[in-house]
């Protein structure tokens, strides 16, 4: 079995996209790489944002097997607190820019964002923040029934970034899906329980691992 690890544009050491990409843009780029490398019947393992991209790929392209690990792809239910944070920030933004001007105002807004955003968001460039914002607001539930590949869902029971209830929704929506959840594990379940993760992956890919090299 050949394994390829991908740095998506804007992640790792890869350059950022020139435009503000959505999930399909990432999926199409990865599939163009599959075609350029002449890979046949590829399987995908995607964690978090990589899972989101893998869902889009598997819903539109011929994928042999799919593994989603603490995957993004389901838009969270927005609470009153969420809308309060969004609209209060917009009000603060207008006030700061009017009081301090564009240059000084942007510096102060950056400090506000650091208080409100996640660590990934805060450490990102403005373009990657726009990409994250666009992708997070793309709900992929409607395309999940189109996934034909056997799908393994691996989740940490204590995942707060992409909660276990998302995995249960995916299990219902993807026709041939099964869920394995690890107790006392969070969003990085493969790091929290590497032995269990390795065992589940090996079992899922057993035919490929025992095939002729």
Short mmCIF file of C-alpha atoms in Angstrom, two decimals:
data_model
loop_
_atom_site.label_atom_id
_atom_site.label_comp_id
_atom_site.label_asym_id
_atom_site.label_seq_id
_atom_site.Cartn_x
_atom_site.Cartn_y
_atom_site.Cartn_z
CA UNK A 1 0.00 0.00 0.00
CA UNK A 2 1.30 3.43 -0.95
CA UNK A 3 0.58 6.29 1.47
CA UNK A 4 0.71 9.97 0.49
CA UNK A 5 0.42 12.79 3.04
CA UNK A 6 -0.84 16.07 1.61
CA UNK A 7 -0.25 19.65 2.73
CA UNK A 8 -3.39 21.42 1.56
CA UNK A 9 -2.83 24.96 0.19
CA UNK A 10 -2.48 27.35 3.11
CA UNK A 11 -1.63 24.54 5.54
CA UNK A 12 1.77 23.17 6.52
CA UNK A 13 4.41 24.56 4.17
CA UNK A 14 2.13 24.93 1.13
CA UNK A 15 1.40 28.34 -0.36
CA UNK A 16 -2.01 29.90 0.21
CA UNK A 17 -4.58 29.85 -2.62
CA UNK A 18 -4.72 33.05 -4.64
CA UNK A 19 -8.47 33.30 -4.02
CA UNK A 20 -10.72 32.55 -1.05
CA UNK A 21 -11.38 28.84 -1.62
CA UNK A 22 -14.29 26.69 -0.52
CA UNK A 23 -14.36 22.97 0.22
CA UNK A 24 -14.95 21.96 -3.41
CA UNK A 25 -11.89 23.91 -4.54
CA UNK A 26 -9.70 21.93 -2.14
CA UNK A 27 -11.34 18.67 -3.18
CA UNK A 28 -10.83 19.36 -6.89
CA UNK A 29 -7.17 20.22 -6.34
CA UNK A 30 -6.55 16.96 -4.45
CA UNK A 31 -8.31 14.95 -7.14
CA UNK A 32 -6.23 16.64 -9.86
CA UNK A 33 -3.17 15.41 -7.94
CA UNK A 34 -4.66 11.89 -7.93
CA UNK A 35 -5.02 12.05 -11.72
CA UNK A 36 -1.57 13.55 -12.26
CA UNK A 37 0.02 10.75 -10.23
CA UNK A 38 -2.13 8.19 -12.05
CA UNK A 39 -3.39 6.74 -8.78
CA UNK A 40 -6.02 4.03 -9.17
CA UNK A 41 -8.82 3.36 -6.67
CA UNK A 42 -7.44 5.69 -3.98
CA UNK A 43 -8.66 5.64 -0.39
CA UNK A 44 -8.70 8.73 1.81
CA UNK A 45 -8.10 9.34 5.49
CA UNK A 46 -9.05 12.84 6.58
CA UNK A 47 -8.94 14.52 9.98
CA UNK A 48 -10.95 17.67 10.80
CA UNK A 49 -10.57 20.03 7.78
CA UNK A 50 -9.02 17.14 5.84
CA UNK A 51 -12.15 15.14 6.61
CA UNK A 52 -14.29 17.93 5.20
CA UNK A 53 -12.25 17.84 2.00
CA UNK A 54 -12.43 14.03 1.85
CA UNK A 55 -16.24 14.11 2.14
CA UNK A 56 -16.42 16.41 -0.88
CA UNK A 57 -14.02 14.17 -2.84
CA UNK A 58 -15.84 10.93 -2.03
CA UNK A 59 -19.23 12.41 -2.91
CA UNK A 60 -18.13 13.27 -6.46
CA UNK A 61 -15.20 11.02 -7.37
CA UNK A 62 -14.57 7.23 -7.34
CA UNK A 63 -13.02 6.48 -3.95
CA UNK A 64 -12.30 2.94 -2.75
CA UNK A 65 -12.51 3.53 1.02
CA UNK A 66 -12.96 6.55 3.23
CA UNK A 67 -11.88 7.20 6.83
CA UNK A 68 -13.13 10.31 8.61
CA UNK A 69 -11.36 11.12 11.87
CA UNK A 70 -13.05 13.73 14.07
CA UNK A 71 -14.13 15.25 10.79
CA UNK A 72 -15.62 18.65 10.07
CA UNK A 73 -18.50 18.92 7.61
CA UNK A 74 -21.62 19.57 9.68
CA UNK A 75 -22.43 23.18 10.46
CA UNK A 76 -23.03 23.61 14.20
CA UNK A 77 -26.42 24.79 15.44
CA UNK A 78 -26.10 28.52 15.99
CA UNK A 79 -27.08 29.70 19.45
CA UNK A 80 -28.21 33.16 20.58
CA UNK A 81 -24.76 33.54 22.16
CA UNK A 82 -23.14 32.96 18.75
CA UNK A 83 -25.22 35.67 17.05
CA UNK A 84 -24.55 38.01 19.96
CA UNK A 85 -20.79 37.56 19.46
CA UNK A 86 -21.04 38.08 15.69
CA UNK A 87 -23.15 41.22 15.77
CA UNK A 88 -21.38 42.73 18.79
CA UNK A 89 -18.07 42.30 16.94
CA UNK A 90 -19.49 44.02 13.84
CA UNK A 91 -20.66 46.93 15.98
CA UNK A 92 -17.26 47.14 17.72
CA UNK A 93 -15.52 47.02 14.34
CA UNK A 94 -17.47 49.99 12.97
CA UNK A 95 -16.89 51.95 16.18
CA UNK A 96 -13.13 51.29 16.32
CA UNK A 97 -12.55 52.14 12.65
CA UNK A 98 -14.50 55.38 12.98
CA UNK A 99 -12.62 56.41 16.13
CA UNK A 100 -9.07 55.37 15.23
CA UNK A 101 -9.01 55.29 11.44
CA UNK A 102 -8.14 52.39 9.17
CA UNK A 103 -4.52 51.70 10.17
CA UNK A 104 -4.71 52.05 13.97
CA UNK A 105 -8.20 50.57 13.97
CA UNK A 106 -7.04 47.37 12.27
CA UNK A 107 -4.39 46.86 14.95
CA UNK A 108 -6.98 47.17 17.70
CA UNK A 109 -9.37 44.87 15.84
CA UNK A 110 -6.63 42.26 15.64
CA UNK A 111 -6.44 42.27 19.42
CA UNK A 112 -10.21 41.80 19.62
CA UNK A 113 -10.01 38.83 17.24
CA UNK A 114 -7.31 37.20 19.35
CA UNK A 115 -9.67 37.29 22.32
CA UNK A 116 -12.62 35.86 20.38
CA UNK A 117 -11.20 33.42 17.81
CA UNK A 118 -9.85 29.89 18.10
CA UNK A 119 -6.10 29.28 18.23
CA UNK A 120 -6.09 28.06 14.60
CA UNK A 121 -8.02 31.15 13.50
CA UNK A 122 -5.81 33.53 15.45
CA UNK A 123 -2.60 32.07 14.05
CA UNK A 124 -3.82 32.32 10.45
CA UNK A 125 -3.36 35.03 7.84
CA UNK A 126 -6.35 37.21 6.82
CA UNK A 127 -6.88 35.14 3.66
CA UNK A 128 -6.81 31.82 5.52
CA UNK A 129 -9.25 33.26 8.05
CA UNK A 130 -11.60 34.08 5.18
CA UNK A 131 -11.17 30.54 3.81
CA UNK A 132 -11.84 28.98 7.22
CA UNK A 133 -14.92 31.15 7.67
CA UNK A 134 -16.26 30.16 4.26
CA UNK A 135 -15.62 26.46 4.72
CA UNK A 136 -16.96 26.29 8.28
CA UNK A 137 -20.26 27.69 7.03
CA UNK A 138 -20.58 25.01 4.30
CA UNK A 139 -22.85 22.25 5.57
CA UNK A 140 -21.97 19.01 3.74
CA UNK A 141 -24.87 16.91 5.02
CA UNK A 142 -26.70 17.13 1.70
CA UNK A 143 -23.85 15.49 -0.22
CA UNK A 144 -23.09 12.70 2.27
CA UNK A 145 -25.73 10.28 0.85
CA UNK A 146 -23.83 10.40 -2.48
CA UNK A 147 -20.76 8.73 -0.92
CA UNK A 148 -20.56 5.18 -2.24
CA UNK A 149 -17.28 4.14 -0.60
CA UNK A 150 -17.26 2.02 2.58
CA UNK A 151 -16.68 4.63 5.29
CA UNK A 152 -15.11 4.33 8.73
CA UNK A 153 -15.79 7.09 11.26
CA UNK A 154 -13.28 7.38 14.13
CA UNK A 155 -14.14 9.81 16.91
CA UNK A 156 -13.09 10.94 20.34
CA UNK A 157 -16.04 10.88 22.72
CA UNK A 158 -14.89 14.15 24.30
CA UNK A 159 -14.35 16.00 21.03
CA UNK A 160 -15.65 19.55 21.44
CA UNK A 161 -14.50 20.92 18.07
CA UNK A 162 -16.50 18.37 16.04
CA UNK A 163 -18.72 16.65 18.64
CA UNK A 164 -19.69 12.98 18.61
CA UNK A 165 -23.25 13.89 17.63
CA UNK A 166 -21.83 15.01 14.26
CA UNK A 167 -20.35 11.53 13.77
CA UNK A 168 -23.73 9.94 14.50
CA UNK A 169 -25.36 12.17 11.88
CA UNK A 170 -22.70 11.18 9.35
CA UNK A 171 -23.22 7.51 10.15
CA UNK A 172 -26.90 7.87 9.29
CA UNK A 173 -26.35 9.93 6.14
CA UNK A 174 -23.49 7.97 4.54
CA UNK A 175 -24.94 4.70 3.15
CA UNK A 176 -22.10 2.33 4.09
CA UNK A 177 -20.68 3.87 7.27
CA UNK A 178 -19.64 2.54 10.67
CA UNK A 179 -18.62 4.47 13.76
CA UNK A 180 -15.87 3.71 16.28
CA UNK A 181 -15.57 6.12 19.22
CA UNK A 182 -12.76 6.23 21.75
CA UNK A 183 -13.55 7.06 25.41
CA UNK A 184 -11.55 9.81 27.10
CA UNK A 185 -10.31 11.14 23.75
CA UNK A 186 -10.75 14.55 22.18
CA UNK A 187 -10.48 16.10 18.72
CA UNK A 188 -7.12 14.40 18.09
CA UNK A 189 -8.30 10.88 18.89
CA UNK A 190 -5.50 9.36 16.82
CA UNK A 191 -2.98 10.99 19.18
CA UNK A 192 -4.97 10.34 22.35
CA UNK A 193 -5.33 6.63 21.55
CA UNK A 194 -2.68 5.73 18.94
CA UNK A 195 -2.77 1.99 19.67
CA UNK A 196 -6.54 1.76 19.27
CA UNK A 197 -6.46 3.99 16.20
CA UNK A 198 -3.78 1.86 14.54
CA UNK A 199 -5.70 -1.36 15.27
CA UNK A 200 -8.95 -0.03 13.79
CA UNK A 201 -7.20 1.31 10.69
CA UNK A 202 -5.34 -1.96 10.13
CA UNK A 203 -8.56 -3.94 10.38
CA UNK A 204 -10.40 -1.63 7.97
CA UNK A 205 -7.59 -1.82 5.39
CA UNK A 206 -6.71 -5.47 6.05
CA UNK A 207 -7.37 -6.68 2.47
CA UNK A 208 -5.14 -3.93 1.06
CA UNK A 209 -2.38 -4.54 3.63
CA UNK A 210 -2.26 -8.27 2.91
CA UNK A 211 -2.43 -7.80 -0.85
CA UNK A 212 0.62 -8.44 -3.04
CA UNK A 213 3.15 -5.63 -2.97
#
